[in-house]
mmCIF file of N, CA and C in Angstrom:
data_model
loop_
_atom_site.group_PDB
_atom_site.id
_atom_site.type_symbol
_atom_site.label_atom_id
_atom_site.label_comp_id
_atom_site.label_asym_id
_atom_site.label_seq_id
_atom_site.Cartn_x
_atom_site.Cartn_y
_atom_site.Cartn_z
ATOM 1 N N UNK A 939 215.730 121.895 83.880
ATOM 2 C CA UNK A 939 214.336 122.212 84.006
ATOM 3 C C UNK A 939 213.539 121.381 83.016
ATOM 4 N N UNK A 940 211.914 121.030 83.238
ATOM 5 C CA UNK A 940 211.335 120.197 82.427
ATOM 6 C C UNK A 940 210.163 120.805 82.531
ATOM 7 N N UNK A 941 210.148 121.098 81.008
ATOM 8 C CA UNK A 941 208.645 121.446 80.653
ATOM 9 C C UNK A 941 207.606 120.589 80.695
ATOM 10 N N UNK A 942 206.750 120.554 81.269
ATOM 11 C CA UNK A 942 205.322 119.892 80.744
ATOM 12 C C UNK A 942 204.585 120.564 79.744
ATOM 13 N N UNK A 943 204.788 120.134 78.661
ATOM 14 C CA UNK A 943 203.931 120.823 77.637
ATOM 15 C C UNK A 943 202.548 119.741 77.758
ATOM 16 N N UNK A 944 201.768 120.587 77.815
ATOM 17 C CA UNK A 944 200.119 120.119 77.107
ATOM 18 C C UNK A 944 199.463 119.899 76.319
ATOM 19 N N UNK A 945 199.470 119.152 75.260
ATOM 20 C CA UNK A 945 199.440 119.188 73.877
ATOM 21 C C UNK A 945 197.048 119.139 74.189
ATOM 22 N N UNK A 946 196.607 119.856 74.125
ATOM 23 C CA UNK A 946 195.085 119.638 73.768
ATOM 24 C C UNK A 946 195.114 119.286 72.741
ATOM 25 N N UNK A 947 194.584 117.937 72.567
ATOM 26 C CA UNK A 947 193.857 117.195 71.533
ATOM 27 C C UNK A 947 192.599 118.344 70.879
ATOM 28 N N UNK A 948 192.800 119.274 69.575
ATOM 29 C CA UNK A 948 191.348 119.539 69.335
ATOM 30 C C UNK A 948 190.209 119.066 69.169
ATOM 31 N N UNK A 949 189.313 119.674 69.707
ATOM 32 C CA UNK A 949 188.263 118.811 70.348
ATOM 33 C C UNK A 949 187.232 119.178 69.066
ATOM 34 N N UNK A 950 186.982 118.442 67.859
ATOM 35 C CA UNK A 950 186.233 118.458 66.812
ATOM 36 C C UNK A 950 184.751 119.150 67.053
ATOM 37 N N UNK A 951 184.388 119.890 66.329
ATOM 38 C CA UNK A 951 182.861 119.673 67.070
ATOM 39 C C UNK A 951 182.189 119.536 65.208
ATOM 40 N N UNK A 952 180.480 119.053 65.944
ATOM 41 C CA UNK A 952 180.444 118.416 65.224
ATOM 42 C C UNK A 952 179.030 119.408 64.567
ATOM 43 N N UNK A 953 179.465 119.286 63.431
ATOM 44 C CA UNK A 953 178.306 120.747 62.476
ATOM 45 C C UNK A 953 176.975 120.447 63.269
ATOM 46 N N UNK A 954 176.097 119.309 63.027
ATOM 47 C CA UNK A 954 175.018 119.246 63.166
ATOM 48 C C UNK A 954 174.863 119.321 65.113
ATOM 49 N N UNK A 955 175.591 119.281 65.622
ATOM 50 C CA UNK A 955 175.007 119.521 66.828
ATOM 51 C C UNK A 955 175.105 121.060 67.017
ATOM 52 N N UNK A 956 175.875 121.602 66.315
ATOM 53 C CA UNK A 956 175.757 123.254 66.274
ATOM 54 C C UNK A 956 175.080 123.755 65.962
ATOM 55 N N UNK A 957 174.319 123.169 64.672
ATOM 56 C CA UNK A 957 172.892 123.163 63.835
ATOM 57 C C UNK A 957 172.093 123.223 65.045
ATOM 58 N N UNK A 958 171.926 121.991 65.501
ATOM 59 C CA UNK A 958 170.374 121.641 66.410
ATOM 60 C C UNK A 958 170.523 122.986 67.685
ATOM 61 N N UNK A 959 171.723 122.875 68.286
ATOM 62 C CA UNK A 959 172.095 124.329 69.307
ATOM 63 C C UNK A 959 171.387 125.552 68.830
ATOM 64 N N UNK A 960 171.838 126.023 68.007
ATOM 65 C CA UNK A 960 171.296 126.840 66.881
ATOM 66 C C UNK A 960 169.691 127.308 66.619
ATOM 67 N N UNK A 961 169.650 126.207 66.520
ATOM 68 C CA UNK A 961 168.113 126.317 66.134
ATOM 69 C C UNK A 961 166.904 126.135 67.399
ATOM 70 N N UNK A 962 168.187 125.350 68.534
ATOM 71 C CA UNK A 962 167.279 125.622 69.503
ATOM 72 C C UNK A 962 167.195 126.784 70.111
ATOM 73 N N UNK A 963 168.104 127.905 70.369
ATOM 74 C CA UNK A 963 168.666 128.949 71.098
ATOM 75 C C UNK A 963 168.362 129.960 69.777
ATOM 76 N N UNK A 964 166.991 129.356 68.629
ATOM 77 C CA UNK A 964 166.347 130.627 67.639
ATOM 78 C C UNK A 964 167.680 131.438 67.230
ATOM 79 N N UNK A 965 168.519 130.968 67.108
ATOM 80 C CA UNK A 965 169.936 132.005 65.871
ATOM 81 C C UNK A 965 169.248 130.954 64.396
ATOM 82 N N UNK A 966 168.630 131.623 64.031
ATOM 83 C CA UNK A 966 168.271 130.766 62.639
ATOM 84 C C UNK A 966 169.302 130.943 61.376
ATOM 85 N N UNK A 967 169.506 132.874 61.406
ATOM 86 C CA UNK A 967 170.637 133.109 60.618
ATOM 87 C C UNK A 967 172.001 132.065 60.418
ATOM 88 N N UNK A 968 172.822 131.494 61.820
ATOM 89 C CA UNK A 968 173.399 130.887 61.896
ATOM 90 C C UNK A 968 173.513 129.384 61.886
ATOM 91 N N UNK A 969 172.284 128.807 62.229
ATOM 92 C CA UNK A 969 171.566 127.887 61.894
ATOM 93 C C UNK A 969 171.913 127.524 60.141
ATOM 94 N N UNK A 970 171.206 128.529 59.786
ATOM 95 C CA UNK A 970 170.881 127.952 58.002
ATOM 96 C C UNK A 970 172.820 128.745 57.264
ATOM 97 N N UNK A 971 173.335 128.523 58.375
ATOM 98 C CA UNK A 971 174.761 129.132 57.604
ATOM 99 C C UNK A 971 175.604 127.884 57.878
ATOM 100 N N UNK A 972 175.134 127.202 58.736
ATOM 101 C CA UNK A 972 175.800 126.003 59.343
ATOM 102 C C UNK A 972 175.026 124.348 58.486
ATOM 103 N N UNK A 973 173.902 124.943 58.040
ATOM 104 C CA UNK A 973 173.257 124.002 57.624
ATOM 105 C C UNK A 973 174.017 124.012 55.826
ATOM 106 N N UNK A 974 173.837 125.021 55.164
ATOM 107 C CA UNK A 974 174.379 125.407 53.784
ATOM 108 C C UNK A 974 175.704 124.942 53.785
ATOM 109 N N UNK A 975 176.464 125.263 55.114
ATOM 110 C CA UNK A 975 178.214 124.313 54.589
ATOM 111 C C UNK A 975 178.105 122.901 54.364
ATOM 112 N N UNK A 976 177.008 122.437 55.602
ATOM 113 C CA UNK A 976 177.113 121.018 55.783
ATOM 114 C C UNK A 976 176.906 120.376 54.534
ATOM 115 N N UNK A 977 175.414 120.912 53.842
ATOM 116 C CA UNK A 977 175.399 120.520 52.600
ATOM 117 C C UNK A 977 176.260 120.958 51.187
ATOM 118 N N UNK A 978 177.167 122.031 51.430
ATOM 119 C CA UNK A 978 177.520 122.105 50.418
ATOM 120 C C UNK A 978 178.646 121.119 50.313
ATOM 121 N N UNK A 979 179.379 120.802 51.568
ATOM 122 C CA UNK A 979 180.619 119.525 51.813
ATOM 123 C C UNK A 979 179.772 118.699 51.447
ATOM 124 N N UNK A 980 178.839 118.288 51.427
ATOM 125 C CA UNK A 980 178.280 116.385 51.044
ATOM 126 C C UNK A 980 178.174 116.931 49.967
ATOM 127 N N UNK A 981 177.800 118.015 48.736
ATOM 128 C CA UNK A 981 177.854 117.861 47.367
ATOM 129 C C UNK A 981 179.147 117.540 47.057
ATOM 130 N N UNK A 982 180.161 118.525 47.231
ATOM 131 C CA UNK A 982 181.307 118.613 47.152
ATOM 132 C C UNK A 982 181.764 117.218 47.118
ATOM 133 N N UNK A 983 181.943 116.282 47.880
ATOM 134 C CA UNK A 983 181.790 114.785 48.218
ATOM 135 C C UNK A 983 181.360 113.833 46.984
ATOM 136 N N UNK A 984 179.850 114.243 47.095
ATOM 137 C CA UNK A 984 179.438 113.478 45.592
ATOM 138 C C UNK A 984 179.818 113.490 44.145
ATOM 139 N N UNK A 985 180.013 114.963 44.288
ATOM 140 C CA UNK A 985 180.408 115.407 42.831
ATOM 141 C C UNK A 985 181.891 115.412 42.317
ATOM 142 N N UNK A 986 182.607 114.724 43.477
ATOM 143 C CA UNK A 986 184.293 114.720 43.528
ATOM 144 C C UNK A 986 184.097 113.387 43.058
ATOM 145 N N UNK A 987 182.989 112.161 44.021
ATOM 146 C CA UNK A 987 183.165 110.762 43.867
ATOM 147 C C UNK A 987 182.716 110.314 42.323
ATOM 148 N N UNK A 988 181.819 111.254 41.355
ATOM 149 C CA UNK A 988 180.912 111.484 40.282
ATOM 150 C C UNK A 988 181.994 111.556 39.524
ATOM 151 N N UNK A 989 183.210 112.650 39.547
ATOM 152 C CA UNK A 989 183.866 112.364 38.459
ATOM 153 C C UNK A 989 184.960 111.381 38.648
ATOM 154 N N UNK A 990 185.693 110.819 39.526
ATOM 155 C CA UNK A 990 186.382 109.953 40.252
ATOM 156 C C UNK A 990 185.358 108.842 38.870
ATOM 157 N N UNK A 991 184.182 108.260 39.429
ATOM 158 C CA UNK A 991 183.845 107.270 38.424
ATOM 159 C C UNK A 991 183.570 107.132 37.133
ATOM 160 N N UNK A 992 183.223 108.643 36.493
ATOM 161 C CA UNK A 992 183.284 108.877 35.157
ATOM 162 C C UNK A 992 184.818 108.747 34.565
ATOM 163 N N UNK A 993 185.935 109.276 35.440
ATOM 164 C CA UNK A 993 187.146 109.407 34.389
ATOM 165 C C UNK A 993 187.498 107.873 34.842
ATOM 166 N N UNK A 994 187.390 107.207 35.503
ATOM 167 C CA UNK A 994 187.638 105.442 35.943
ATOM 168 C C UNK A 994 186.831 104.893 34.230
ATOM 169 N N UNK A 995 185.917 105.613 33.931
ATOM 170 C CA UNK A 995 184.702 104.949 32.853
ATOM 171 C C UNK A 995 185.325 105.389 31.342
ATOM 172 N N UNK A 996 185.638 106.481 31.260
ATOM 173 C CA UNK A 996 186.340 107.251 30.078
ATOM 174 C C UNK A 996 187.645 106.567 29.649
ATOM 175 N N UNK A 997 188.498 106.473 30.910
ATOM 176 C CA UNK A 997 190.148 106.204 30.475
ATOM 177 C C UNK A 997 190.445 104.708 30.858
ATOM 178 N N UNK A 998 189.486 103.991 31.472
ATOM 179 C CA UNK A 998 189.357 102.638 31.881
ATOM 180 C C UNK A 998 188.483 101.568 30.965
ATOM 181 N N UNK A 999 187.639 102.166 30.594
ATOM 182 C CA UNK A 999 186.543 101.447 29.948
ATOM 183 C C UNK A 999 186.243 100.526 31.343
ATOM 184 N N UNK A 1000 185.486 100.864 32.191
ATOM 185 C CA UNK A 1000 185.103 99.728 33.198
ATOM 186 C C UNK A 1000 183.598 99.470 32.773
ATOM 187 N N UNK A 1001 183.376 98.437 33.440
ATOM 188 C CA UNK A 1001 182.608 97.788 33.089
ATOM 189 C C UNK A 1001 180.914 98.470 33.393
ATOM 190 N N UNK A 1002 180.827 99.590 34.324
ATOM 191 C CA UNK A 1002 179.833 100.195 34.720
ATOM 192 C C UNK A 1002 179.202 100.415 33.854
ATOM 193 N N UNK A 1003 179.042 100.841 32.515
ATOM 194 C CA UNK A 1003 178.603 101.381 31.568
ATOM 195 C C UNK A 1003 177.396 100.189 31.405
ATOM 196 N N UNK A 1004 177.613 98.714 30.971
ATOM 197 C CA UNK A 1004 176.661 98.186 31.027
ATOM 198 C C UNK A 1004 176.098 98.211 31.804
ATOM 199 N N UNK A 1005 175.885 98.399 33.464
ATOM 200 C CA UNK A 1005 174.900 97.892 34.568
ATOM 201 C C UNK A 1005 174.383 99.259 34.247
ATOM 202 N N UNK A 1006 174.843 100.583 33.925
ATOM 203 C CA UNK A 1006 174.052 101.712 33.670
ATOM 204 C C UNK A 1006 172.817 101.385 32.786
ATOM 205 N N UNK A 1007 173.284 100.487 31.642
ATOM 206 C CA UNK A 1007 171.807 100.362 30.561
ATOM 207 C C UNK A 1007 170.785 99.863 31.134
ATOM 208 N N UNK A 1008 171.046 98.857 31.851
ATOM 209 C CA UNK A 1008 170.200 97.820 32.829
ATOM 210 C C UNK A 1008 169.286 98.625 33.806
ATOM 211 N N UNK A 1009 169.769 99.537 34.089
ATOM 212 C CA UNK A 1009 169.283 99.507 35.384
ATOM 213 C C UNK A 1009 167.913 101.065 34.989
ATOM 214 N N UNK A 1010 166.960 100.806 35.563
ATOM 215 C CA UNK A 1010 166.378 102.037 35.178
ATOM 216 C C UNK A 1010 166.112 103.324 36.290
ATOM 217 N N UNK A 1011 165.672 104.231 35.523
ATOM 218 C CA UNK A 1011 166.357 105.208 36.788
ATOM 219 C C UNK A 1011 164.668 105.272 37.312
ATOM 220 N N UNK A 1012 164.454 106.526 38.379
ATOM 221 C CA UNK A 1012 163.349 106.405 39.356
ATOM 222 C C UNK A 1012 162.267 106.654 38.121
ATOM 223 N N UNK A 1013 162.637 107.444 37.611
ATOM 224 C CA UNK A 1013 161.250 108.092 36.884
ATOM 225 C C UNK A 1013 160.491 106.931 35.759
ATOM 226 N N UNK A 1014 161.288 106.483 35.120
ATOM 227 C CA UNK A 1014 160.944 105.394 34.560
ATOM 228 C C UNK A 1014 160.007 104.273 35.342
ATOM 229 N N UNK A 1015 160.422 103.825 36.794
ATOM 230 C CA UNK A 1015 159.537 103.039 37.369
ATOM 231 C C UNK A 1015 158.547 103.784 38.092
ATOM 232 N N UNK A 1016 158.606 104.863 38.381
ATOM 233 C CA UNK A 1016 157.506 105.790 38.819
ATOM 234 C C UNK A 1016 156.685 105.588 37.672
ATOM 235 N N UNK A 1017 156.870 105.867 36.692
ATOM 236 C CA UNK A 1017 155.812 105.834 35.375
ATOM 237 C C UNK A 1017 155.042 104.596 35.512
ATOM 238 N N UNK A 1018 155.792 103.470 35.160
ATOM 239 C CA UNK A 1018 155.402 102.093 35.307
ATOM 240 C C UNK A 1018 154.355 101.907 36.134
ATOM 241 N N UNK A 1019 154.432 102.746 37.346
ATOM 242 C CA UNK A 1019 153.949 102.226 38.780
ATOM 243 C C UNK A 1019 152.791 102.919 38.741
ATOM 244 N N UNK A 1020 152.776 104.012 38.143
ATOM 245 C CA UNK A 1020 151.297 104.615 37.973
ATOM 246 C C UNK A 1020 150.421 103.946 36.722
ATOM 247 N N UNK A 1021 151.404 103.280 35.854
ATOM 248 C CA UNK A 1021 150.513 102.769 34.728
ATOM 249 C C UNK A 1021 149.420 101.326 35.483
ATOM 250 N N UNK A 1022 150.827 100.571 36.059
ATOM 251 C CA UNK A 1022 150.557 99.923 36.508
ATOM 252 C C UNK A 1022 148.770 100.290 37.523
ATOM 253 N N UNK A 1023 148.679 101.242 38.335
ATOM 254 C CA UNK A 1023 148.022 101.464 39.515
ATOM 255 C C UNK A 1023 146.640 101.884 38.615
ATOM 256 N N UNK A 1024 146.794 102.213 37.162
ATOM 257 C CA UNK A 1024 145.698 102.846 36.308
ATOM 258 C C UNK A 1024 145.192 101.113 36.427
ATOM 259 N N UNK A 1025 145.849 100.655 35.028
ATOM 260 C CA UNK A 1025 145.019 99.615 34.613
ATOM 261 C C UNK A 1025 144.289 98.493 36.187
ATOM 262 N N UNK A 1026 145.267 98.827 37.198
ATOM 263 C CA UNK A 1026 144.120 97.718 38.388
ATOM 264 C C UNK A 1026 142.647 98.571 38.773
ATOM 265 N N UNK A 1027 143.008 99.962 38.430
ATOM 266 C CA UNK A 1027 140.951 100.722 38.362
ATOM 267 C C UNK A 1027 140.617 100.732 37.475
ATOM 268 N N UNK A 1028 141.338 100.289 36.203
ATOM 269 C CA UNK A 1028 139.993 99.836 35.313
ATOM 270 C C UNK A 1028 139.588 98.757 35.421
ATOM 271 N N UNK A 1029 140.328 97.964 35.922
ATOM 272 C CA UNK A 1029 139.848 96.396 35.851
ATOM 273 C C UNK A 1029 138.983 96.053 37.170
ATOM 274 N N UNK A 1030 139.380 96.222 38.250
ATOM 275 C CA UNK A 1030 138.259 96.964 39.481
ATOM 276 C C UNK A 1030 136.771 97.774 39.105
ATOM 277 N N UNK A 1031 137.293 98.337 37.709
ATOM 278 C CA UNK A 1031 135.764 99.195 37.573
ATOM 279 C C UNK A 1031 134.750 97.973 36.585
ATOM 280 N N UNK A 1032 135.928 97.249 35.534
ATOM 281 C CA UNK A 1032 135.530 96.421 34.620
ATOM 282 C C UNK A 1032 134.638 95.696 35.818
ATOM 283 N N UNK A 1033 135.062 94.764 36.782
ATOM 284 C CA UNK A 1033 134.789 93.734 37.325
ATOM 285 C C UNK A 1033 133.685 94.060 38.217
ATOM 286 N N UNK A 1034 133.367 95.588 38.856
ATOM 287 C CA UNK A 1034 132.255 95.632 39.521
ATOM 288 C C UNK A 1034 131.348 95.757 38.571
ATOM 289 N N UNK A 1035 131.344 96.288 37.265
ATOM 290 C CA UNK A 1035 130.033 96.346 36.352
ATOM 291 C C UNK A 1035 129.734 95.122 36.193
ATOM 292 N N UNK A 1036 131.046 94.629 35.952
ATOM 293 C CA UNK A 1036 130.659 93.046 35.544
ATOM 294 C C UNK A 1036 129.488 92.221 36.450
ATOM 295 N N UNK A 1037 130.129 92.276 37.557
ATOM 296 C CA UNK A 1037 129.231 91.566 39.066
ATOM 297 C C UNK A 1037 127.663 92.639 38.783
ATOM 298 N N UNK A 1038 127.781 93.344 38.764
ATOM 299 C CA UNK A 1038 126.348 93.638 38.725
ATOM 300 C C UNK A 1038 125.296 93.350 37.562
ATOM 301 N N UNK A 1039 125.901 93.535 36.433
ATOM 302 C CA UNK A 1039 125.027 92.507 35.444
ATOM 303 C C UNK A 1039 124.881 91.382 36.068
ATOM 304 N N UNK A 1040 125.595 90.691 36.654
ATOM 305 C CA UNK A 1040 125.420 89.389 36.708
ATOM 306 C C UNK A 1040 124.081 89.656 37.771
ATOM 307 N N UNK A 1041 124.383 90.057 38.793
ATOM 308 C CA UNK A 1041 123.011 90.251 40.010
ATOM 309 C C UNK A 1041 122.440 90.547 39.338
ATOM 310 N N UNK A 1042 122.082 91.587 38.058
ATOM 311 C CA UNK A 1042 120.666 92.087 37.400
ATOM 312 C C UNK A 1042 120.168 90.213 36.945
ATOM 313 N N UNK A 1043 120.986 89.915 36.299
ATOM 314 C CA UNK A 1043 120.778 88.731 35.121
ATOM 315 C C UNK A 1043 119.947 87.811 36.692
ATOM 316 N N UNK A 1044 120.705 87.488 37.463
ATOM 317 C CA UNK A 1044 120.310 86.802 38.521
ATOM 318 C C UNK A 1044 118.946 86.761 39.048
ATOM 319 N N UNK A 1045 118.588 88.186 39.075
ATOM 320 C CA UNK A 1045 117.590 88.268 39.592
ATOM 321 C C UNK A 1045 116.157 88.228 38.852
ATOM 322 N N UNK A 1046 117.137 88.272 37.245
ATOM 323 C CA UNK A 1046 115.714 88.764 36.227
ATOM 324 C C UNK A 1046 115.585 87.247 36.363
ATOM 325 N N UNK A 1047 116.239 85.800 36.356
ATOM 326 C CA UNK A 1047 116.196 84.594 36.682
ATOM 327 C C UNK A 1047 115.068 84.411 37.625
ATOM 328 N N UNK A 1048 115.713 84.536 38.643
ATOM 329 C CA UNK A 1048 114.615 84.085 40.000
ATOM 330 C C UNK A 1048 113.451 84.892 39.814
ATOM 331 N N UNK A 1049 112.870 85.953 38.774
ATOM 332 C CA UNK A 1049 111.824 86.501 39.194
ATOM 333 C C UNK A 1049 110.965 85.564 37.704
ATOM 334 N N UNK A 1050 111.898 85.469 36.774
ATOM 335 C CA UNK A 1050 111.259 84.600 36.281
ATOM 336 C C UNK A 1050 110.891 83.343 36.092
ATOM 337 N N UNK A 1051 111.453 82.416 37.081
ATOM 338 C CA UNK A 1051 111.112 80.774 38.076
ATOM 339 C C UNK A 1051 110.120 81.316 38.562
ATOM 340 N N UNK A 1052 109.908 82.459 39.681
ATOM 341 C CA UNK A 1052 108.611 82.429 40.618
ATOM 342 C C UNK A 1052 107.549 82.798 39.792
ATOM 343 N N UNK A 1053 107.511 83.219 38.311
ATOM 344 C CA UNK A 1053 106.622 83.553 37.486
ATOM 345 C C UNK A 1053 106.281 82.291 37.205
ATOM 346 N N UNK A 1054 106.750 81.505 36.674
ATOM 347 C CA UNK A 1054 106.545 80.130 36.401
ATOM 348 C C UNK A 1054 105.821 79.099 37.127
ATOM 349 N N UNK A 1055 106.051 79.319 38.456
ATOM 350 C CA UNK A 1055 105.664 79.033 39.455
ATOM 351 C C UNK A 1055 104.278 79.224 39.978
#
């Protein structure tokens, strides 16, 4: 006798389309229970790969440590970028006062040629 066994391949499914199902078919409860694993596996992920490169940095001495000094993190160029965005309105504010003296000066000119005149 010969069995046919059937081996089903399990058929993966995939979080976020259970998510979007979910949320379309209003189970929100299940929704945000499906959403909380998903994210807690991608921390889980990061924070596995986080120490993976710290103990590479500790017991290796690799070389990361310098490109860390180098490199600056967001907040630092966020700062920059607003300093930056200040001083172009003062100098925008400098430069329209400026232009308008000049039209005053301009005009106190031409009114004093046609006086002359």
């Amino acid at each position: 006798m010969s069995e046919t066994q059937t081996v089903e391949d399990p058929i993966e499914e995939n979080p976020i389309v259970d998510l979007i199902n979910h949320s379309l078919n209003q189970d929100y409860n299940k929704a945000n229970e499906i959403f909380g694993d998903i994210l807690g596996q991608k921390l889980d992920i990061a924070l596995e790969q986080e120490k993976i490169k710290m103990a590479d940095l500790v017991y290796n001495g690799d070389e990361e440590e310098e490109e860390e000094e180098t490199e600056m993190d967001t907040e630092e160029l966020e700062e920059l970028e607003m300093e930056d965005g200040v001083e172009e309105l003062e100098d925008d504010d400098e430069s329209s006062e400026d232009s308008e003296e000049d039209e005053i000066e301009d005009q106190e000119e031409t009114d004093n040629e046609e006086e002359d005149v």
